[in-house]
Short mmCIF file of C-alpha atoms in Angstrom, two decimals:
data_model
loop_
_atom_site.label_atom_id
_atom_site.label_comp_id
_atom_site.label_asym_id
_atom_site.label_seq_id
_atom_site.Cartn_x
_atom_site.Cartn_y
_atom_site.Cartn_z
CA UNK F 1 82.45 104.37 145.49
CA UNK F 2 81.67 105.90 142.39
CA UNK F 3 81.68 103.61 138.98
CA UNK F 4 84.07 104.23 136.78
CA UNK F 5 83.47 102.67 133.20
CA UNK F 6 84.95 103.11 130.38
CA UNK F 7 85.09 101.63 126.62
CA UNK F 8 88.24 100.56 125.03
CA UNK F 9 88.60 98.56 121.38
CA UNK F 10 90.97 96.76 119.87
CA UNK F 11 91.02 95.46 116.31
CA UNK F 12 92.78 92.48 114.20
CA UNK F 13 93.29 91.42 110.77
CA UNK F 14 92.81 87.99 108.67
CA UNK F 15 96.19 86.06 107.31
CA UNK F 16 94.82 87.18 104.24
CA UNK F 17 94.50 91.28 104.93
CA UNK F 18 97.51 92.72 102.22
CA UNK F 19 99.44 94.00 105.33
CA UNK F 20 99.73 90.48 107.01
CA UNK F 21 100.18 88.58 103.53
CA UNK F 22 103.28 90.84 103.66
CA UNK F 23 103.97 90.26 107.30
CA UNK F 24 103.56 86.36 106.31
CA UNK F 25 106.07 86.44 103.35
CA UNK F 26 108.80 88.09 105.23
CA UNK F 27 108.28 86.13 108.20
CA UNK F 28 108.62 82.75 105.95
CA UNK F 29 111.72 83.58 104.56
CA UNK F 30 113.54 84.40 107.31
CA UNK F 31 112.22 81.10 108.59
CA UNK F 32 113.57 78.85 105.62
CA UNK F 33 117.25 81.19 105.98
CA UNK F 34 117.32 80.42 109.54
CA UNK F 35 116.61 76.62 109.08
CA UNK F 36 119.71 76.57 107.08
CA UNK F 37 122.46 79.45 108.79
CA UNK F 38 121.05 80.95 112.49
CA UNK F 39 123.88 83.31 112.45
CA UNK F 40 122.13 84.79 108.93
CA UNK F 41 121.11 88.38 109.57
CA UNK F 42 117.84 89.38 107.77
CA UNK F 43 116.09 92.24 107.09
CA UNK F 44 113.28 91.65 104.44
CA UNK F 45 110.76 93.99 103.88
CA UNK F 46 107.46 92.94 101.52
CA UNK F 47 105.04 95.09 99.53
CA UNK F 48 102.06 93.69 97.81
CA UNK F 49 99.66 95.18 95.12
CA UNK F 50 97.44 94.13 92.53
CA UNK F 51 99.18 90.98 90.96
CA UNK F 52 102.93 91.47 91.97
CA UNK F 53 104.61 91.32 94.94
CA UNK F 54 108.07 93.19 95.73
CA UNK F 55 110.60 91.63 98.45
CA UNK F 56 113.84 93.99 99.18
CA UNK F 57 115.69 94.45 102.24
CA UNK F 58 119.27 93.36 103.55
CA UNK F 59 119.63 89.84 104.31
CA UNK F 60 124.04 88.54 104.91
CA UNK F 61 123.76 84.43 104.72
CA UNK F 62 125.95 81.88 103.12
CA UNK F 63 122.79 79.76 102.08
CA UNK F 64 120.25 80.05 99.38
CA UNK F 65 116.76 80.16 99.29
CA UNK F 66 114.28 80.77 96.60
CA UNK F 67 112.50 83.38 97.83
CA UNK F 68 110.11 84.07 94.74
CA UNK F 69 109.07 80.39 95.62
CA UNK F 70 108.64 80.99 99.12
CA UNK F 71 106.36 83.80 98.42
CA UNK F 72 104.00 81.90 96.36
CA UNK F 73 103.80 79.06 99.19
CA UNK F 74 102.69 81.55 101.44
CA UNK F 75 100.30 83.22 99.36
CA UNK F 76 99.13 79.49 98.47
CA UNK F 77 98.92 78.48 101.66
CA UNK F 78 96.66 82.20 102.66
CA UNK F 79 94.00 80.89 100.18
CA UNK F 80 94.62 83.07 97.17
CA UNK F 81 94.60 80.52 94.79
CA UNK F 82 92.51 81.86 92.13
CA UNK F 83 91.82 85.09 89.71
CA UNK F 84 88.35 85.12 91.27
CA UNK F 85 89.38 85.85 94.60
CA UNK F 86 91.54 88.78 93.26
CA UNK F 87 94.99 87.62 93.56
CA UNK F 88 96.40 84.35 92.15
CA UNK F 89 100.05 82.81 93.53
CA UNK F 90 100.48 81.15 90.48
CA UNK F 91 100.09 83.99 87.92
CA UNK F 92 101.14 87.34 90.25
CA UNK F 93 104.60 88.44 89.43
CA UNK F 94 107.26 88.18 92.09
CA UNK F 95 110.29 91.01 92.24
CA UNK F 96 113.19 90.89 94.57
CA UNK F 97 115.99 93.60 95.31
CA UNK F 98 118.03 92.33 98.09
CA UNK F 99 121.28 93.77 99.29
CA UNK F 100 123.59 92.75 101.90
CA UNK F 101 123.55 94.51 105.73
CA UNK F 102 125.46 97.86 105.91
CA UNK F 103 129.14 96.85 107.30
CA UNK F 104 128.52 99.87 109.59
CA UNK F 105 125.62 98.47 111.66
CA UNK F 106 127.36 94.78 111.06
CA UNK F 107 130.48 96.53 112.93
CA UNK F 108 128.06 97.81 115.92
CA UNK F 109 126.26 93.73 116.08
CA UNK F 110 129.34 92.37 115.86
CA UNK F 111 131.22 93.71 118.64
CA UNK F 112 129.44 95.52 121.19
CA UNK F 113 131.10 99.11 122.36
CA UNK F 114 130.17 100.23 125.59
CA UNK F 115 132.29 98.42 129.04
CA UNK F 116 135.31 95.76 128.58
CA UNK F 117 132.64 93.78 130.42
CA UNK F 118 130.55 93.21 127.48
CA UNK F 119 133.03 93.06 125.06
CA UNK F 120 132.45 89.86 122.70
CA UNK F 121 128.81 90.31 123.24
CA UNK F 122 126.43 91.50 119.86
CA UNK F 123 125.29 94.96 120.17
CA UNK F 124 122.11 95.97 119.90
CA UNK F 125 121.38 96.49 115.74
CA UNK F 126 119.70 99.84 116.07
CA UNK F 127 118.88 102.64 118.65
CA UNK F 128 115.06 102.08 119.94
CA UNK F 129 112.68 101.67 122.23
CA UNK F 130 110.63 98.34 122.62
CA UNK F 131 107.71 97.76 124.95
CA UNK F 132 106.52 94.59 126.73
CA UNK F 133 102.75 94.53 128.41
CA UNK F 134 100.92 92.06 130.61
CA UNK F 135 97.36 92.00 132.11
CA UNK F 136 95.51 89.57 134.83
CA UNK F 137 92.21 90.11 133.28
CA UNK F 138 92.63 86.90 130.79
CA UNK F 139 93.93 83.64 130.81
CA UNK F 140 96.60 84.82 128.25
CA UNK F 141 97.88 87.48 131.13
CA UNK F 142 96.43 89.84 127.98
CA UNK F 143 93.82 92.61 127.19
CA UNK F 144 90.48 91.23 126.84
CA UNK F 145 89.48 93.47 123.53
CA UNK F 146 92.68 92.19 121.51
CA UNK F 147 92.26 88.81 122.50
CA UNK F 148 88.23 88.56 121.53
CA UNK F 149 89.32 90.28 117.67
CA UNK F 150 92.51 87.64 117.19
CA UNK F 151 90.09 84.91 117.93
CA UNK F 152 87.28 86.19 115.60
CA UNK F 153 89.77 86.71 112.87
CA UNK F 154 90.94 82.96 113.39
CA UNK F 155 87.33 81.82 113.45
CA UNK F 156 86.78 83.42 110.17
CA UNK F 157 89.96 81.69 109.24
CA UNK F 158 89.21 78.49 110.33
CA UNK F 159 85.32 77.88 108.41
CA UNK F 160 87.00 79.75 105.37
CA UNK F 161 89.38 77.01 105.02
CA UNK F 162 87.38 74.12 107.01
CA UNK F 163 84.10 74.82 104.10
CA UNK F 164 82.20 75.13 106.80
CA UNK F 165 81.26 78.65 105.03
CA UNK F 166 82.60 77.96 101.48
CA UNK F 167 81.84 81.44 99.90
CA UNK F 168 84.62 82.85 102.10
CA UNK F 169 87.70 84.69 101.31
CA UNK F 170 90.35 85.28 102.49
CA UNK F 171 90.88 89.15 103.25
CA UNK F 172 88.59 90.18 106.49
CA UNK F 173 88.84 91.83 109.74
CA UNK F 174 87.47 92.35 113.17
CA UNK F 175 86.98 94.62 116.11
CA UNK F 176 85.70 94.25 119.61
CA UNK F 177 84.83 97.27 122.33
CA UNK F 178 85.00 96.20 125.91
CA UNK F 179 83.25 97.58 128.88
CA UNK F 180 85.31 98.24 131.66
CA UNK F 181 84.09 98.49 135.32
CA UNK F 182 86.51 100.03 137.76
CA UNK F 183 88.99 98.36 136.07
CA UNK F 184 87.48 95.26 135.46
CA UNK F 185 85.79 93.59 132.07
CA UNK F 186 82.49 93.83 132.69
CA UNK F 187 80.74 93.17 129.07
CA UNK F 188 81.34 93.28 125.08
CA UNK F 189 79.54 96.67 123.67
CA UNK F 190 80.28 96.50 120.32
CA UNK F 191 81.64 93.44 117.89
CA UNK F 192 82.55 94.45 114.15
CA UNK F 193 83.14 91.42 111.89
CA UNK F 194 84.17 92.27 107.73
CA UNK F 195 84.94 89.46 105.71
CA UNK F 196 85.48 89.36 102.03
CA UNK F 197 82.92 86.86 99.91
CA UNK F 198 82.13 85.64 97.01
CA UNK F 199 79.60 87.64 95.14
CA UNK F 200 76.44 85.49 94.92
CA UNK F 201 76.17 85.35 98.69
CA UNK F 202 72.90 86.79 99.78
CA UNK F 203 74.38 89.58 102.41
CA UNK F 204 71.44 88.34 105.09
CA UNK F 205 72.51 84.87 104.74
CA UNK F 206 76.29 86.21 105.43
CA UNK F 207 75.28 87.94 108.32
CA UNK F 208 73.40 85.45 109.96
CA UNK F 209 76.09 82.80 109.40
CA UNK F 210 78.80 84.55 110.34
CA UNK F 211 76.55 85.90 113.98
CA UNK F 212 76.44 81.64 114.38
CA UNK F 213 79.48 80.71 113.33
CA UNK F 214 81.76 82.71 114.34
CA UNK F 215 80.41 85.80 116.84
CA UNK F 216 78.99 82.84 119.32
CA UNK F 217 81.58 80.90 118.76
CA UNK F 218 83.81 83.41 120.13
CA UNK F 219 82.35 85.85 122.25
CA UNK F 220 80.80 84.22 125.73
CA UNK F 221 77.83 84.35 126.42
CA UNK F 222 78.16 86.39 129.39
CA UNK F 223 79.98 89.29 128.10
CA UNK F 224 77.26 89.90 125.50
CA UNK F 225 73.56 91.37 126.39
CA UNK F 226 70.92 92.84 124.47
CA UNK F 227 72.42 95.64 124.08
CA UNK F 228 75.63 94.76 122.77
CA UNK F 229 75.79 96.29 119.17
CA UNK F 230 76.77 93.57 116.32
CA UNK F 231 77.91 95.10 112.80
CA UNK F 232 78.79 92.41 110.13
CA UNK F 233 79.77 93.73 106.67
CA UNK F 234 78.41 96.82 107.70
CA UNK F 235 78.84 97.82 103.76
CA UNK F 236 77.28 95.09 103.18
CA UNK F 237 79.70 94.28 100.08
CA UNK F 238 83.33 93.04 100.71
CA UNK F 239 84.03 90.86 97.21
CA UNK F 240 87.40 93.06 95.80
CA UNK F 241 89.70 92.40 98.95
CA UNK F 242 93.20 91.35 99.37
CA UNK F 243 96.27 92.95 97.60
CA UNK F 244 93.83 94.02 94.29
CA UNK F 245 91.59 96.18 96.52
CA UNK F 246 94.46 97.59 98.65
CA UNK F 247 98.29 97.53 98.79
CA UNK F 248 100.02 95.42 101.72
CA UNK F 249 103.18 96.43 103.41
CA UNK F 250 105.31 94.32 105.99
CA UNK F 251 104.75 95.83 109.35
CA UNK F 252 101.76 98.51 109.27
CA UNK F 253 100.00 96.01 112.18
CA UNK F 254 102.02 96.10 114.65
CA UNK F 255 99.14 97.47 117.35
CA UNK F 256 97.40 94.39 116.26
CA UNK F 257 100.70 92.29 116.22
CA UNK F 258 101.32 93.23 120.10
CA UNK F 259 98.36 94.58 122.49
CA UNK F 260 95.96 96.00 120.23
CA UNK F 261 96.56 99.57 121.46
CA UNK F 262 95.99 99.35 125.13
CA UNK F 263 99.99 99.33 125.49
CA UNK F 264 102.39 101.48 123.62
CA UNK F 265 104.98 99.90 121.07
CA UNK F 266 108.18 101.16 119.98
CA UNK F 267 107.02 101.71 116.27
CA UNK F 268 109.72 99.45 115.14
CA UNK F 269 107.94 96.25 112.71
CA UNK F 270 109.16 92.50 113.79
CA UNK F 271 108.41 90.64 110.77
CA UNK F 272 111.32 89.58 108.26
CA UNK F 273 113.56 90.54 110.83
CA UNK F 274 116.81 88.27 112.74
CA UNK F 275 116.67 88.51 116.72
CA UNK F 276 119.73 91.04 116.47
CA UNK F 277 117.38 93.52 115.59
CA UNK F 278 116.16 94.45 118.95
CA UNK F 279 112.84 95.91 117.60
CA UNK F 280 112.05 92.46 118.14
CA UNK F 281 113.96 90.46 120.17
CA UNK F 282 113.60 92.64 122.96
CA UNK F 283 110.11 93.67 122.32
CA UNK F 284 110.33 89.49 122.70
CA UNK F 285 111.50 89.69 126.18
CA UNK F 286 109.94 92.85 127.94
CA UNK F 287 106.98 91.11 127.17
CA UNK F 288 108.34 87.88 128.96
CA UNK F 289 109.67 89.78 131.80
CA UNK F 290 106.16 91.34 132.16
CA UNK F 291 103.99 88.39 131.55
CA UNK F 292 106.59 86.56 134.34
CA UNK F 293 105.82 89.23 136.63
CA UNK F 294 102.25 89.27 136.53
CA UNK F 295 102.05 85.19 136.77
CA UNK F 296 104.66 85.71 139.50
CA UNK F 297 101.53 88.03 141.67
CA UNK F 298 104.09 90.57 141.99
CA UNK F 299 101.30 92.68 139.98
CA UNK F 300 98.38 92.56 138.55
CA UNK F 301 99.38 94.28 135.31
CA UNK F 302 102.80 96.05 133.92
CA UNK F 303 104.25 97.51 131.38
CA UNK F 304 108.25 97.46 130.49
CA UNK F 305 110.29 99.49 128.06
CA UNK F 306 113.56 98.97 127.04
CA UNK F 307 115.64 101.02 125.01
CA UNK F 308 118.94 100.60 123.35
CA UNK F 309 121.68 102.26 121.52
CA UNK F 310 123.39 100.85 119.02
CA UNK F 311 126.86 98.53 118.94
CA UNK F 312 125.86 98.40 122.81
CA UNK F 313 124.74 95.66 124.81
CA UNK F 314 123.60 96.85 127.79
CA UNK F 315 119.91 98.93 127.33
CA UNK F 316 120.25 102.25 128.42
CA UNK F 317 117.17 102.19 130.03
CA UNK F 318 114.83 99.97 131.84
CA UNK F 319 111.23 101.66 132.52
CA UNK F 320 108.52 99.62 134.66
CA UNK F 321 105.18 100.77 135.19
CA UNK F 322 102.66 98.93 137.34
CA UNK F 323 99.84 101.56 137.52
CA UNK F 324 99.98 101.24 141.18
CA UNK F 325 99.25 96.97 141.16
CA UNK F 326 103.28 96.22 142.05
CA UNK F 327 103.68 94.76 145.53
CA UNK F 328 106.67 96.50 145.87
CA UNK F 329 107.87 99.52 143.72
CA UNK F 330 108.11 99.95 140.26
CA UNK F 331 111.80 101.14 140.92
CA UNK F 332 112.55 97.71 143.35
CA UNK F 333 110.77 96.09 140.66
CA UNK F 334 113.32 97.44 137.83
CA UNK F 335 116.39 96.35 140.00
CA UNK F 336 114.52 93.10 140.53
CA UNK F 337 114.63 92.16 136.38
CA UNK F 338 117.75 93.65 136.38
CA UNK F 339 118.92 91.07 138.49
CA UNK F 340 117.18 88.27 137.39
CA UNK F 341 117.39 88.63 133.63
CA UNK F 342 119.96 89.31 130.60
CA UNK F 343 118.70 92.33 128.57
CA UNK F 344 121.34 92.26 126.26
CA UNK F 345 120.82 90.84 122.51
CA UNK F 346 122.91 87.73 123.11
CA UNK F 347 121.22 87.41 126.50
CA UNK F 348 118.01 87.88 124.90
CA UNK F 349 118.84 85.52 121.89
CA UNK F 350 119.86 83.10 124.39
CA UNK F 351 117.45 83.22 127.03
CA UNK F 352 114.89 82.99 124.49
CA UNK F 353 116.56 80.63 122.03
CA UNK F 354 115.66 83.05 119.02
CA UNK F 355 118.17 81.51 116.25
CA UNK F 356 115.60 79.60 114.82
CA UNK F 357 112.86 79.17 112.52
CA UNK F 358 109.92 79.95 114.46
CA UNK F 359 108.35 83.51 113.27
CA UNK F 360 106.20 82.49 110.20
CA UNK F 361 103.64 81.05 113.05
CA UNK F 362 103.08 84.53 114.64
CA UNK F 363 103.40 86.88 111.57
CA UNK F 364 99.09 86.36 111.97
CA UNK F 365 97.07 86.82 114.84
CA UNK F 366 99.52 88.37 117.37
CA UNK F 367 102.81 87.52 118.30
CA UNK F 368 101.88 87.39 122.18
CA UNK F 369 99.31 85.59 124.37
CA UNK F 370 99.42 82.62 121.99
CA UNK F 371 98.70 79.86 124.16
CA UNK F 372 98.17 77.84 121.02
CA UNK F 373 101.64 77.93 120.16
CA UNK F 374 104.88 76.80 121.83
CA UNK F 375 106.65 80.35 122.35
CA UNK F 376 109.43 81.09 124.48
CA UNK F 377 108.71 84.42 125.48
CA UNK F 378 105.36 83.51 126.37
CA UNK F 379 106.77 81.00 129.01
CA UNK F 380 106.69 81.88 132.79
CA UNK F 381 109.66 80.02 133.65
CA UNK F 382 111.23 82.61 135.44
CA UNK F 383 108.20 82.87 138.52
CA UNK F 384 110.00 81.53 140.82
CA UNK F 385 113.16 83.15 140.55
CA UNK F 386 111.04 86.29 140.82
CA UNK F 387 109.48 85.47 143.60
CA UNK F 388 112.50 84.77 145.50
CA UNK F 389 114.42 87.52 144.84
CA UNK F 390 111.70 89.94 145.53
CA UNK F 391 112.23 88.97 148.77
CA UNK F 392 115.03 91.45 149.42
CA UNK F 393 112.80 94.11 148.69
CA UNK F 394 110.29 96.19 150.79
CA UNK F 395 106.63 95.31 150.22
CA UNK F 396 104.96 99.00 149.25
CA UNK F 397 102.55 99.85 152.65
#
């Protein structure tokens, strides 16, 4: 048989890149809003600049929360505590402009409109499409190139704030390119590490500390060769970062929120957002009806979209593709979820118990294949059911 290889890269960001500060801040305050009314619907959006941050959106709670405070926590709590570093929490100015949701869409989430069925049921919040992606290839039934650049980026993280490399800051990203074999990861060709610094760091000291500390640290052994290329600060300098060097905006990751571009997404951001908005709730749950699949062996990879329209419940479509892995067909295997799982927002909020504060914790480093955190839609609860119901269908010859 003739090899087949093939490179494919994925990229992620630090908690302190302007984009995910943003993602971070939006992400907190729905948490605190949540803590206090679930039913609160939120839509906060965050920009961030040299020394101010603006927070706007639509958020319809009967609780209070001080969101200029919140913001500074967060930014705190990223590591920009000082001038030096280019952004300050305690000195940048914080602006808010926050209205309540449109009593058209509220009218549409309230009540859905399409059967007497589902009548009493939430609609969906907006038309959309959402996509959900799982792979065998790692332990977190995800891609192998997104997986290597969310650990490097929480490596850098982690001897930033540990001292372990004190003349870290916070801003910094990272980038791996896999080699594929027939299908299969065969070896790392290419690891890209940028990190902001401060600006008496020698730049070979930096690279050679960062190779130790955080490249071996994170990439095995037996992916990398000789003639796996290694870039650090390939600039070399990286001392203006953050906010001061480049404006942040709440959801301009979202490839490196979900699969790092090896599966498509809907284009619609998650962060500051209530699970009513289906851009994430149900981006939430095709991605726990495909990782369920795949830890189920009913593939070896699959990919889900959903799409709604909104005031109605029910999706209006349900698209599985298995890339030819399914052991029985991608149509059997659409009934199948059908069947064995709620797609509609209150099925979704329910199944997944979203009305609570849990978001702040994946607004960095990926909201999927987070086995260091307790997330619902990362469970594969549903395997057996799977399983068992498959068993109605025809296994593909």
């Amino acid at each position: 048989m003739e090899e087949n290889r093939y490179l494919f890269t994925s990229e992620s960001v630090t908690e302190g890149h302007p984009d995910k500060v943003c993602d971070q801040i939006a992400d907190k305050i729905l948490d605190e809003i949540l803590a206090e009314d679930p039913l609160a619907r939120v839509a906060c959006e965050c920009m961030a600049t040299t020394g101010m941050v603006y927070i706007t959106g639509e958020i319809s709670t009967d609780c209070y929360v001080d969101i200029p405070h919140i913001a500074r926590e967060v930014i705190r709590e990223i590591g920009y505590d000082s001038s030096d570093s280019g952004f300050d929490w305690e000195t940048c100015a914080v602006l808010t402009s926050i209205g309540e949701q449109s009593g058209d869409i509220a009218m549409g989430v309230n009540r859905a409109m399409d059967s007497q069925e589902n009548q009493g049921l939430i609609g969906a919040g907006d038309q959309g499409m959402m996509f959900g992606y799982a792979s065998d290839e790692t332990p977190e039934l995800m891609p192998m190139p997104i997986v290597l650049a969310h650990k490097l980026c929480k490596r850098l993280a982690v001897v930033r704030k540990d001292r372990i490399l004190n003349y870290l800051r916070p801003d910094g990203k990272a980038q791996v390119s896999v080699e594929y074999l027939n299908g299969k990861v065969d070896r790392v060709a290419t690891v890209v590490v940028s990190t902001q610094h401060d600006p008496d760091v020698p730049i070979e000291q930096l690279r050679k500390e960062i190779y130790g500390e955080v490249i071996c640290k994170v990439i095995p052994e037996d992916l990398m060769d000789e003639e796996t290329h290694i870039y650090i600060n390939p600039t070399g300098r990286f001392v203006l970062g953050g906010p001061k060097a480049d404006s942040g905006l709440t959801g301009r990751k979202i490839i490196v929120d979900t699969y790092g571009g090896l599966a498509p997404h809907g284009g619609g951001s998650f962060s500051g957002k209530d699970p009513t908005k289906v851009d994430r709730s149900a981006t939430y749950m095709a991605r726990y009806a495909a990782k369920n699949l795949v830890a189920a062996g009913l593939a070896k990879q699959c990919m889900i979209e959903l799409a709604y329209a909104i005031g109605v419940a029910q999706p209006v479509s349900l698209f599985v593709d298995t890339k030819g892995t399914g052991v029985i067909s991608d149509e059997d295997i659409s009934k199948l979820l059908l069947e064995s799982m709620d797609f509609t927002p209150q099925g979704i909020i329910d199944t997944l118990d979203l009305r609570r504060p849990l978001y702040y914790q994946v607004a960095s480093y990926g909201h999927f294949g987070r086995n260091d955190l307790d997330l619902p839609w990362e469970k594969t609860d549903k395997v057996d059911l799977l399983r068992e119901n498959a068993k109605k269908y025809p296994a593909k010859a």
